[in-house]
Amino acid sequence: MMFDLQYLRRLTETAAPAKNLAEVLAKAEALEKLSLEEVASLLAVTDAEDLAQIRQSGFRVKQEVFGPRVVLFAPLYLSNRCINNCLYCGFRAGNRERQTRTLSPEEAAAEAGHLAQLGYQRLLLVTSEHPDTGADYLEAVVRAIYERAAIRILHLNAPPMSQSNLRRLKEAGLGVYQVFQETYDPECYRELHPSGPKADFSRRLAVMDDAIAAGFDDVGLGVLLGLHHHRFEALATVAHSYYLRDRYHLNPHTLSVPRLRPAEGSPITTPPAPVSDPEFLKIVALYRLAVPTAGVVVTTRESKETREQALGAGASQISAGSRTDPGGYSEEGKTSQFEVEDRRTLEEVILDLVAAGHLPSLCTACYRSGRTGVRFAEMAGAGEIAAFCQSNAILTLAEYLAAHSSDGRFAQAEAMLQHLLEEIPDQKLRQSLARKLEEAQAGARDLHY
Ligand code: SAM
Ligand code: SF4
């Protein structure tokens, strides 16, 4: 057994709100590993002031590990033809109303090219499960995008597959491989996944072990919040993360917090186990405190306001300008997977982030310089990522502003860059970065350390 789900269930049911809250939070802020019992006691907190303290701690740990950076990406939906029947999803086989669409590798590269022109450098490929969109197809898509579009790193959210297929995809140049468990409760899982390969709970649970064996050193976990009791789900996600660390010395690269959204053609109209906003933000902070080096990812399933609050609780990655229908960036889409809540464009998100004091980052330098997996986590844990990556994030923002600049809209962002440059204590680095910023202004691209 990877980790004892029954024990986690008992712990969820019996845990009382942390009496020694300040002590547990101080431990987390010192980047010390929290025990599962401590995690369960944080999840049991309901008092509004205590919740505010947990969120503030989450934010402080995020600043310690990542500095002011917030990483930006967009999902690229490849196909919505699916042989599974996840009851919450608009793509499910049982949704007879859905209009299916699978992008050819050429079409996927065109979508990626369109996104690259808007300024994205990092995309998350997303696909449903179908024999026509297996590893051969995905490998062709990955190669086509790298060949034809100025996208620097592709991540993947796709169904479990064999180790040999995962290896091929890793070798084609994928960064993070994400699979969400959806729910760690076997009974709830069975009810919501009545048919198709995804009906196999254990197969899904083992996918990260397969991915790591296939050479992925960056993997992403998540549960679909709203399906089952959130305290159990969040605790199980942390337990899964601890299992990967103990067994493979790998922290998950990302922990996502998808919360159930209405989906056309889904029989589930309201979440079976709703997660309120304070509970959602508690989970964001909790993931940050329990797995400090993970990118905590909040997508456009959430509103602008909730995403801003999530950033204040320790989230570090957000998607922007997302479409959840294949082909949706270049043409009017067909069936979306779920309704998107935050419809701001990339530029709007960048400017709002700057206004709130965050540093929007389009950076992909870690992948280009081989700082992944254990190496990334070690550097992040030692606080080195915050210092190291700041300069790269500054450069990518400068490149974005130079490429898209017009009528003074970017004045605040340009002032932020100048201010961050002046704050760099190391004189040599400051001078070198100032030179690179001038190069970016003059049209140079892909500048990084
Ligand atoms: N089809 C693959 C799978 O199921 O593993 C991966 C892609 S799926 C399109 C990505 C994730 O979207 C799912 O793992 C699920 O957590 C989430 N999702 C599905 N339906 C959703 C809904 N109605 N609201 C929010 N998220 C949803
Ligand atoms: Fe298919 Fe994934 Fe949707 Fe399930 S969640 S129906 S596997 S696309």
Coordinates of N, CA and C and ligand atoms in Angstrom, one line a residue, residues 77 82 86 88-91 126-129 157-160 179-180 182 198 204 223-224 258-263 301 337-338, ligand 1:
Y77 N -6.1 22.7 -25.2 CA -6.9 21.5 -25.3 C -6.8 20.8 -26.7
C82 N -13.8 11.3 -26.0 CA -13.4 10.5 -24.8 C -14.2 9.2 -24.6
C86 N -16.7 10.2 -17.0 CA -16.6 10.9 -15.7 C -17.9 11.8 -15.6
Y88 N -18.9 14.3 -14.1 CA -18.8 15.7 -13.9 C -18.3 16.4 -15.2
C89 N -17.9 15.7 -16.2 CA -17.1 16.3 -17.3 C -18.0 16.4 -18.6
G90 N -17.9 17.6 -19.3 CA -18.6 17.8 -20.5 C -18.1 16.9 -21.7
F91 N -16.9 16.4 -21.6 CA -16.3 15.6 -22.7 C -16.7 14.1 -22.6
V126 N -3.7 19.5 -22.9 CA -4.7 18.7 -22.1 C -5.5 17.9 -23.1
T127 N -5.7 16.6 -22.7 CA -6.5 15.8 -23.7 C -7.3 14.8 -22.9
S128 N -8.4 14.4 -23.6 CA -9.2 13.3 -23.1 C -8.6 12.0 -23.4
E129 N -9.4 10.9 -23.2 CA -8.8 9.5 -23.4 C -9.5 8.9 -24.6
N157 N -1.3 17.2 -19.3 CA -2.3 16.6 -18.5 C -3.1 15.6 -19.4
A158 N -2.8 14.4 -19.2 CA -3.3 13.3 -20.1 C -3.5 12.0 -19.2
P159 N -4.4 11.1 -19.7 CA -4.7 9.9 -18.9 C -3.4 9.0 -18.8
P160 N -3.5 8.2 -17.7 CA -2.4 7.3 -17.5 C -2.1 6.4 -18.8
V179 N -1.5 14.3 -13.6 CA -2.8 13.5 -13.6 C -3.5 13.8 -12.3
F180 N -4.7 14.2 -12.3 CA -5.4 14.4 -11.1 C -6.1 13.1 -10.6
E182 N -8.6 13.0 -8.9 CA -10.1 13.4 -8.8 C -10.6 13.2 -7.4
K198 N -10.7 4.8 -17.2 CA -10.5 5.6 -16.0 C -11.3 5.0 -14.8
R204 N -5.1 4.5 -11.7 CA -4.9 6.0 -11.6 C -4.0 6.3 -10.4
V223 N -6.7 17.0 -6.7 CA -8.0 16.3 -6.6 C -9.0 17.3 -7.1
L224 N -10.1 16.8 -7.6 CA -11.2 17.7 -8.1 C -12.0 18.1 -6.9
P258 N -8.1 22.2 -8.7 CA -9.3 22.4 -9.6 C -10.6 22.2 -8.7
R259 N -11.5 23.2 -8.8 CA -12.8 23.1 -8.1 C -13.9 22.9 -9.1
L260 N -14.8 22.0 -8.8 CA -15.8 21.6 -9.8 C -16.6 22.8 -10.3
R261 N -16.7 22.8 -11.6 CA -17.5 23.9 -12.3 C -18.7 23.2 -13.0
P262 N -19.7 24.0 -13.3 CA -20.8 23.4 -14.1 C -20.3 23.0 -15.5
A263 N -20.7 21.9 -16.0 CA -20.3 21.4 -17.4 C -21.5 21.1 -18.1
R301 N -10.8 28.3 -13.7 CA -12.1 27.8 -13.1 C -12.5 28.8 -12.0
Q337 N -14.9 21.9 -21.8 CA -14.9 20.9 -20.8 C -15.8 21.4 -19.6
F338 N -15.6 22.7 -19.3 CA -16.4 23.3 -18.2 C -16.4 24.8 -18.4
Ligands
SAM1 N1 -8.8 13.5 -19.6 C1 -7.7 13.4 -18.7 C2 -8.1 12.9 -17.4 O1 -9.2 12.8 -17.1 O2 -7.1 12.5 -16.7 C3 -7.0 14.7 -18.5 C4 -7.6 16.0 -18.9 S1 -9.0 16.4 -18.0 C5 -9.6 17.3 -19.4 C6 -8.3 17.5 -16.8 C7 -9.0 17.6 -15.5 O3 -10.1 18.5 -15.6 C8 -9.6 16.4 -14.9 O4 -8.6 15.6 -14.3 C9 -10.6 16.9 -13.9 O5 -10.0 17.1 -12.6 C10 -10.9 18.3 -14.4 N2 -12.3 18.5 -14.7 C11 -13.2 17.7 -15.4 N3 -14.4 18.1 -15.4 C12 -14.4 19.3 -14.6 C13 -15.4 20.2 -14.2 N4 -16.7 20.1 -14.5 N5 -15.0 21.3 -13.5 C14 -13.7 21.5 -13.2 N6 -12.8 20.6 -13.5 C15 -13.1 19.5 -14.2

